Amino acid sequence: MPRTALVPATALAALVALPPAALAMPMGGTFNGHVDTQSAQPMGAAGQVRITKTASGTNAGPGTPLDGAAVRINDMAVLRNGQGRLKGTIVFATPTGSTSSPYTGTVATDAAGRVTAEGEFREVKGKGEFAGLKGRGRFSVAHSSPTDFTGTWQGEFQVPAQKTSRR
C-alpha cells in the first residue's frame, strides 16, 4: 500500500476509535406533587414570611427515561404579601439512577389565594444510569390546594457518550 494511502486510513481508524460525542436532546414532563412538610416563619417586615417545604410526587414523561420517576422537592421561598423568590432542589429517582437539579424562580399568589411558581433549573447532576447528564430548562407549578400541585418542566440535556468495554 502506498505511504500516502496510510495517512487517510490511519486518520479514519483514529476517528472510529474516538468515543461518541455527548448528544443534545430536549426532554420534559409533568409531575403531580403533594406537600409533605411545610413551615412558615414570619420575618421582620410586615407581611413577609419564609416558607420551607418538602414535597413528593410522580413524574410523567412518556418516551423519556424519567417517565414514572419518583419526585422529591426541597425548597424555600421568601414572600412579601404572597409574592417572592423561590430556590430549591428537585430530584427525580428511578430504580436505575437519579437526577438532582437546583432551581430558582418566583412565586405569586392571586386574589383567590391560588399559588403559582415558575423559574429555571440548571446543571443536572446524575447518578447511576444518569451519571454525566447535564442540562438546564424551565418549570412552572400551580397549586390546586394548599398541599397539592401540578408542575411542568422542559429543558435541553446533554446525554453522556455511551460507555464501551475495553476488553
PDB file of C-alpha atoms in Angstrom:
ATOM      1  CA  MET A   1       0.000   0.000   0.000  1.00  0.00           C
ATOM      2  CA  PRO A   2       1.454   3.401  -0.902  1.00  0.00           C
ATOM      3  CA  ARG A   3       2.511   5.533   2.024  1.00  0.00           C
ATOM      4  CA  THR A   4       0.002   8.293   1.117  1.00  0.00           C
ATOM      5  CA  ALA A   5      -2.875   5.816   1.490  1.00  0.00           C
ATOM      6  CA  LEU A   6      -1.816   5.049   5.077  1.00  0.00           C
ATOM      7  CA  VAL A   7      -2.420   8.603   6.279  1.00  0.00           C
ATOM      8  CA  PRO A   8      -6.169   8.677   5.450  1.00  0.00           C
ATOM      9  CA  ALA A   9      -6.578   5.083   6.630  1.00  0.00           C
ATOM     10  CA  THR A  10      -4.843   5.902   9.928  1.00  0.00           C
ATOM     11  CA  ALA A  11      -6.941   9.049  10.362  1.00  0.00           C
ATOM     12  CA  LEU A  12     -10.135   7.094   9.682  1.00  0.00           C
ATOM     13  CA  ALA A  13      -9.137   4.420  12.206  1.00  0.00           C
ATOM     14  CA  ALA A  14      -8.468   7.144  14.792  1.00  0.00           C
ATOM     15  CA  LEU A  15     -11.895   8.709  14.176  1.00  0.00           C
ATOM     16  CA  VAL A  16     -13.638   5.364  14.555  1.00  0.00           C
ATOM     17  CA  ALA A  17     -11.792   4.790  17.853  1.00  0.00           C
ATOM     18  CA  LEU A  18     -12.887   8.141  19.321  1.00  0.00           C
ATOM     19  CA  PRO A  19     -15.657   7.935  21.890  1.00  0.00           C
ATOM     20  CA  PRO A  20     -19.001   9.231  20.620  1.00  0.00           C
ATOM     21  CA  ALA A  21     -19.745  12.841  21.497  1.00  0.00           C
ATOM     22  CA  ALA A  22     -22.424  13.724  24.012  1.00  0.00           C
ATOM     23  CA  LEU A  23     -25.833  14.057  22.405  1.00  0.00           C
ATOM     24  CA  ALA A  24     -28.150  17.011  22.989  1.00  0.00           C
ATOM     25  CA  MET A  25     -31.811  16.205  23.437  1.00  0.00           C
ATOM     26  CA  PRO A  26     -34.917  18.025  24.601  1.00  0.00           C
ATOM     27  CA  MET A  27     -36.740  16.397  27.498  1.00  0.00           C
ATOM     28  CA  GLY A  28     -39.720  17.337  29.612  1.00  0.00           C
ATOM     29  CA  GLY A  29     -42.603  16.105  31.654  1.00  0.00           C
ATOM     30  CA  THR A  30     -45.304  16.839  34.170  1.00  0.00           C
ATOM     31  CA  PHE A  31     -45.481  15.858  37.800  1.00  0.00           C
ATOM     32  CA  ASN A  32     -48.160  15.728  40.442  1.00  0.00           C
ATOM     33  CA  GLY A  33     -46.950  16.581  43.902  1.00  0.00           C
ATOM     34  CA  HIS A  34     -48.052  16.695  47.499  1.00  0.00           C
ATOM     35  CA  VAL A  35     -46.532  18.862  50.238  1.00  0.00           C
ATOM     36  CA  ASP A  36     -45.118  16.516  52.881  1.00  0.00           C
ATOM     37  CA  THR A  37     -43.846  19.113  55.374  1.00  0.00           C
ATOM     38  CA  GLN A  38     -44.054  22.891  55.460  1.00  0.00           C
ATOM     39  CA  SER A  39     -43.122  25.570  57.951  1.00  0.00           C
ATOM     40  CA  ALA A  40     -43.774  29.301  57.814  1.00  0.00           C
ATOM     41  CA  GLN A  41     -41.639  31.752  59.787  1.00  0.00           C
ATOM     42  CA  PRO A  42     -42.614  35.423  59.980  1.00  0.00           C
ATOM     43  CA  MET A  43     -39.731  37.749  59.168  1.00  0.00           C
ATOM     44  CA  GLY A  44     -39.001  41.303  60.299  1.00  0.00           C
ATOM     45  CA  ALA A  45     -41.075  43.238  57.749  1.00  0.00           C
ATOM     46  CA  ALA A  46     -44.868  43.275  57.893  1.00  0.00           C
ATOM     47  CA  GLY A  47     -46.373  40.702  55.538  1.00  0.00           C
ATOM     48  CA  GLN A  48     -43.025  38.967  54.990  1.00  0.00           C
ATOM     49  CA  VAL A  49     -42.665  35.226  55.645  1.00  0.00           C
ATOM     50  CA  ARG A  50     -40.111  32.491  54.920  1.00  0.00           C
ATOM     51  CA  ILE A  51     -41.650  29.164  53.903  1.00  0.00           C
ATOM     52  CA  THR A  52     -39.665  25.939  53.761  1.00  0.00           C
ATOM     53  CA  LYS A  53     -41.184  22.760  52.415  1.00  0.00           C
ATOM     54  CA  THR A  54     -40.593  19.224  51.272  1.00  0.00           C
ATOM     55  CA  ALA A  55     -42.834  17.602  48.706  1.00  0.00           C
ATOM     56  CA  SER A  56     -43.029  14.376  46.756  1.00  0.00           C
ATOM     57  CA  GLY A  57     -44.811  13.036  43.715  1.00  0.00           C
ATOM     58  CA  THR A  58     -44.503  11.181  40.442  1.00  0.00           C
ATOM     59  CA  ASN A  59     -43.221  12.388  37.072  1.00  0.00           C
ATOM     60  CA  ALA A  60     -44.925  11.587  33.765  1.00  0.00           C
ATOM     61  CA  GLY A  61     -42.752  11.927  30.679  1.00  0.00           C
ATOM     62  CA  PRO A  62     -43.833   9.322  28.129  1.00  0.00           C
ATOM     63  CA  GLY A  63     -40.912   8.246  25.991  1.00  0.00           C
ATOM     64  CA  THR A  64     -38.319   9.757  28.336  1.00  0.00           C
ATOM     65  CA  PRO A  65     -36.044   7.949  30.791  1.00  0.00           C
ATOM     66  CA  LEU A  66     -37.728   9.841  33.669  1.00  0.00           C
ATOM     67  CA  ASP A  67     -41.259   8.574  32.964  1.00  0.00           C
ATOM     68  CA  GLY A  68     -42.644   7.232  36.256  1.00  0.00           C
ATOM     69  CA  ALA A  69     -39.757   8.637  38.306  1.00  0.00           C
ATOM     70  CA  ALA A  70     -40.354   9.493  41.952  1.00  0.00           C
ATOM     71  CA  VAL A  71     -40.044  13.259  42.514  1.00  0.00           C
ATOM     72  CA  ARG A  72     -38.658  14.835  45.700  1.00  0.00           C
ATOM     73  CA  ILE A  73     -38.591  18.596  46.255  1.00  0.00           C
ATOM     74  CA  ASN A  74     -36.914  20.674  48.967  1.00  0.00           C
ATOM     75  CA  ASP A  75     -37.305  24.427  48.696  1.00  0.00           C
ATOM     76  CA  MET A  76     -37.530  27.742  50.466  1.00  0.00           C
ATOM     77  CA  ALA A  77     -39.425  30.884  49.486  1.00  0.00           C
ATOM     78  CA  VAL A  78     -39.345  34.365  50.971  1.00  0.00           C
ATOM     79  CA  LEU A  79     -42.697  36.014  50.333  1.00  0.00           C
ATOM     80  CA  ARG A  80     -43.963  39.504  50.912  1.00  0.00           C
ATOM     81  CA  ASN A  81     -47.736  39.769  50.637  1.00  0.00           C
ATOM     82  CA  GLY A  82     -47.820  36.425  48.799  1.00  0.00           C
ATOM     83  CA  GLN A  83     -45.180  37.272  46.162  1.00  0.00           C
ATOM     84  CA  GLY A  84     -41.486  36.484  46.200  1.00  0.00           C
ATOM     85  CA  ARG A  85     -38.448  34.426  45.299  1.00  0.00           C
ATOM     86  CA  LEU A  86     -38.023  30.666  45.467  1.00  0.00           C
ATOM     87  CA  LYS A  87     -34.979  28.385  45.487  1.00  0.00           C
ATOM     88  CA  GLY A  88     -34.600  24.685  45.985  1.00  0.00           C
ATOM     89  CA  THR A  89     -33.625  21.299  44.622  1.00  0.00           C
ATOM     90  CA  ILE A  90     -35.672  18.750  42.694  1.00  0.00           C
ATOM     91  CA  VAL A  91     -34.677  15.080  42.498  1.00  0.00           C
ATOM     92  CA  PHE A  92     -36.071  12.543  40.026  1.00  0.00           C
ATOM     93  CA  ALA A  93     -35.339   8.942  41.092  1.00  0.00           C
ATOM     94  CA  THR A  94     -35.806   5.710  39.147  1.00  0.00           C
ATOM     95  CA  PRO A  95     -34.739   2.181  40.097  1.00  0.00           C
ATOM     96  CA  THR A  96     -31.583   2.633  37.969  1.00  0.00           C
ATOM     97  CA  GLY A  97     -30.493   6.183  38.810  1.00  0.00           C
ATOM     98  CA  SER A  98     -31.389   9.721  39.813  1.00  0.00           C
ATOM     99  CA  THR A  99     -31.024  13.351  38.771  1.00  0.00           C
ATOM    100  CA  SER A 100     -30.715  16.364  41.040  1.00  0.00           C
ATOM    101  CA  SER A 101     -31.190  19.969  39.919  1.00  0.00           C
ATOM    102  CA  PRO A 102     -31.031  23.234  41.832  1.00  0.00           C
ATOM    103  CA  TYR A 103     -33.656  25.755  40.770  1.00  0.00           C
ATOM    104  CA  THR A 104     -34.677  29.366  41.311  1.00  0.00           C
ATOM    105  CA  GLY A 105     -37.863  31.176  40.482  1.00  0.00           C
ATOM    106  CA  THR A 106     -40.704  33.409  41.536  1.00  0.00           C
ATOM    107  CA  VAL A 107     -43.867  32.670  43.496  1.00  0.00           C
ATOM    108  CA  ALA A 108     -47.159  34.503  43.004  1.00  0.00           C
ATOM    109  CA  THR A 109     -50.435  34.332  44.902  1.00  0.00           C
ATOM    110  CA  ASP A 110     -53.585  35.644  43.226  1.00  0.00           C
ATOM    111  CA  ALA A 111     -56.562  37.339  44.931  1.00  0.00           C
ATOM    112  CA  ALA A 112     -58.293  33.959  45.365  1.00  0.00           C
ATOM    113  CA  GLY A 113     -55.234  32.541  47.166  1.00  0.00           C
ATOM    114  CA  ARG A 114     -54.051  30.302  44.309  1.00  0.00           C
ATOM    115  CA  VAL A 115     -50.279  29.853  44.347  1.00  0.00           C
ATOM    116  CA  THR A 116     -48.150  29.507  41.213  1.00  0.00           C
ATOM    117  CA  ALA A 117     -44.400  29.404  40.669  1.00  0.00           C
ATOM    118  CA  GLU A 118     -42.111  29.482  37.667  1.00  0.00           C
ATOM    119  CA  GLY A 119     -38.405  29.548  37.128  1.00  0.00           C
ATOM    120  CA  GLU A 120     -35.288  27.833  35.853  1.00  0.00           C
ATOM    121  CA  PHE A 121     -33.271  24.782  36.797  1.00  0.00           C
ATOM    122  CA  ARG A 122     -29.636  24.233  35.864  1.00  0.00           C
ATOM    123  CA  GLU A 123     -26.755  21.793  35.771  1.00  0.00           C
ATOM    124  CA  VAL A 124     -28.385  18.474  36.401  1.00  0.00           C
ATOM    125  CA  LYS A 125     -26.282  16.047  38.423  1.00  0.00           C
ATOM    126  CA  GLY A 126     -26.922  12.419  37.652  1.00  0.00           C
ATOM    127  CA  LYS A 127     -26.170   9.132  39.374  1.00  0.00           C
ATOM    128  CA  GLY A 128     -26.417   5.573  38.106  1.00  0.00           C
ATOM    129  CA  GLU A 129     -27.990   5.444  34.657  1.00  0.00           C
ATOM    130  CA  PHE A 130     -27.985   9.274  34.587  1.00  0.00           C
ATOM    131  CA  ALA A 131     -24.301   9.789  35.507  1.00  0.00           C
ATOM    132  CA  GLY A 132     -22.886  12.591  33.379  1.00  0.00           C
ATOM    133  CA  LEU A 133     -26.285  14.010  32.374  1.00  0.00           C
ATOM    134  CA  LYS A 134     -26.174  17.819  32.244  1.00  0.00           C
ATOM    135  CA  GLY A 135     -28.801  20.345  31.301  1.00  0.00           C
ATOM    136  CA  ARG A 136     -30.955  23.323  32.046  1.00  0.00           C
ATOM    137  CA  GLY A 137     -34.512  24.360  31.469  1.00  0.00           C
ATOM    138  CA  ARG A 138     -37.685  25.968  32.790  1.00  0.00           C
ATOM    139  CA  PHE A 139     -40.506  24.863  35.069  1.00  0.00           C
ATOM    140  CA  SER A 140     -43.927  26.041  36.218  1.00  0.00           C
ATOM    141  CA  VAL A 141     -46.077  24.872  39.132  1.00  0.00           C
ATOM    142  CA  ALA A 142     -49.727  25.528  40.040  1.00  0.00           C
ATOM    143  CA  HIS A 143     -51.240  24.570  43.388  1.00  0.00           C
ATOM    144  CA  SER A 144     -54.752  23.109  43.302  1.00  0.00           C
ATOM    145  CA  SER A 145     -54.943  23.178  47.119  1.00  0.00           C
ATOM    146  CA  PRO A 146     -52.630  24.206  49.970  1.00  0.00           C
ATOM    147  CA  THR A 147     -50.960  20.777  49.761  1.00  0.00           C
ATOM    148  CA  ASP A 148     -51.384  19.543  46.160  1.00  0.00           C
ATOM    149  CA  PHE A 149     -49.836  20.852  42.953  1.00  0.00           C
ATOM    150  CA  THR A 150     -49.008  20.039  39.350  1.00  0.00           C
ATOM    151  CA  GLY A 151     -45.790  21.035  37.647  1.00  0.00           C
ATOM    152  CA  THR A 152     -44.386  21.019  34.137  1.00  0.00           C
ATOM    153  CA  TRP A 153     -40.744  21.138  33.100  1.00  0.00           C
ATOM    154  CA  GLN A 154     -38.875  21.334  29.800  1.00  0.00           C
ATOM    155  CA  GLY A 155     -35.179  21.529  29.060  1.00  0.00           C
ATOM    156  CA  GLU A 156     -32.207  20.719  26.867  1.00  0.00           C
ATOM    157  CA  PHE A 157     -29.912  17.979  28.123  1.00  0.00           C
ATOM    158  CA  GLN A 158     -26.509  16.634  27.190  1.00  0.00           C
ATOM    159  CA  VAL A 159     -26.626  12.866  27.366  1.00  0.00           C
ATOM    160  CA  PRO A 160     -23.172  11.427  28.075  1.00  0.00           C
ATOM    161  CA  ALA A 161     -21.489   9.306  25.450  1.00  0.00           C
ATOM    162  CA  GLN A 162     -22.220   5.639  25.905  1.00  0.00           C
ATOM    163  CA  LYS A 163     -19.509   3.818  27.799  1.00  0.00           C
ATOM    164  CA  THR A 164     -17.947   0.913  25.967  1.00  0.00           C
ATOM    165  CA  SER A 165     -15.995  -2.053  27.228  1.00  0.00           C
ATOM    166  CA  ARG A 166     -12.244  -2.065  26.630  1.00  0.00           C
ATOM    167  CA  ARG A 167     -11.991  -5.871  26.607  1.00  0.00           C
TER     168      ARG A 167
END
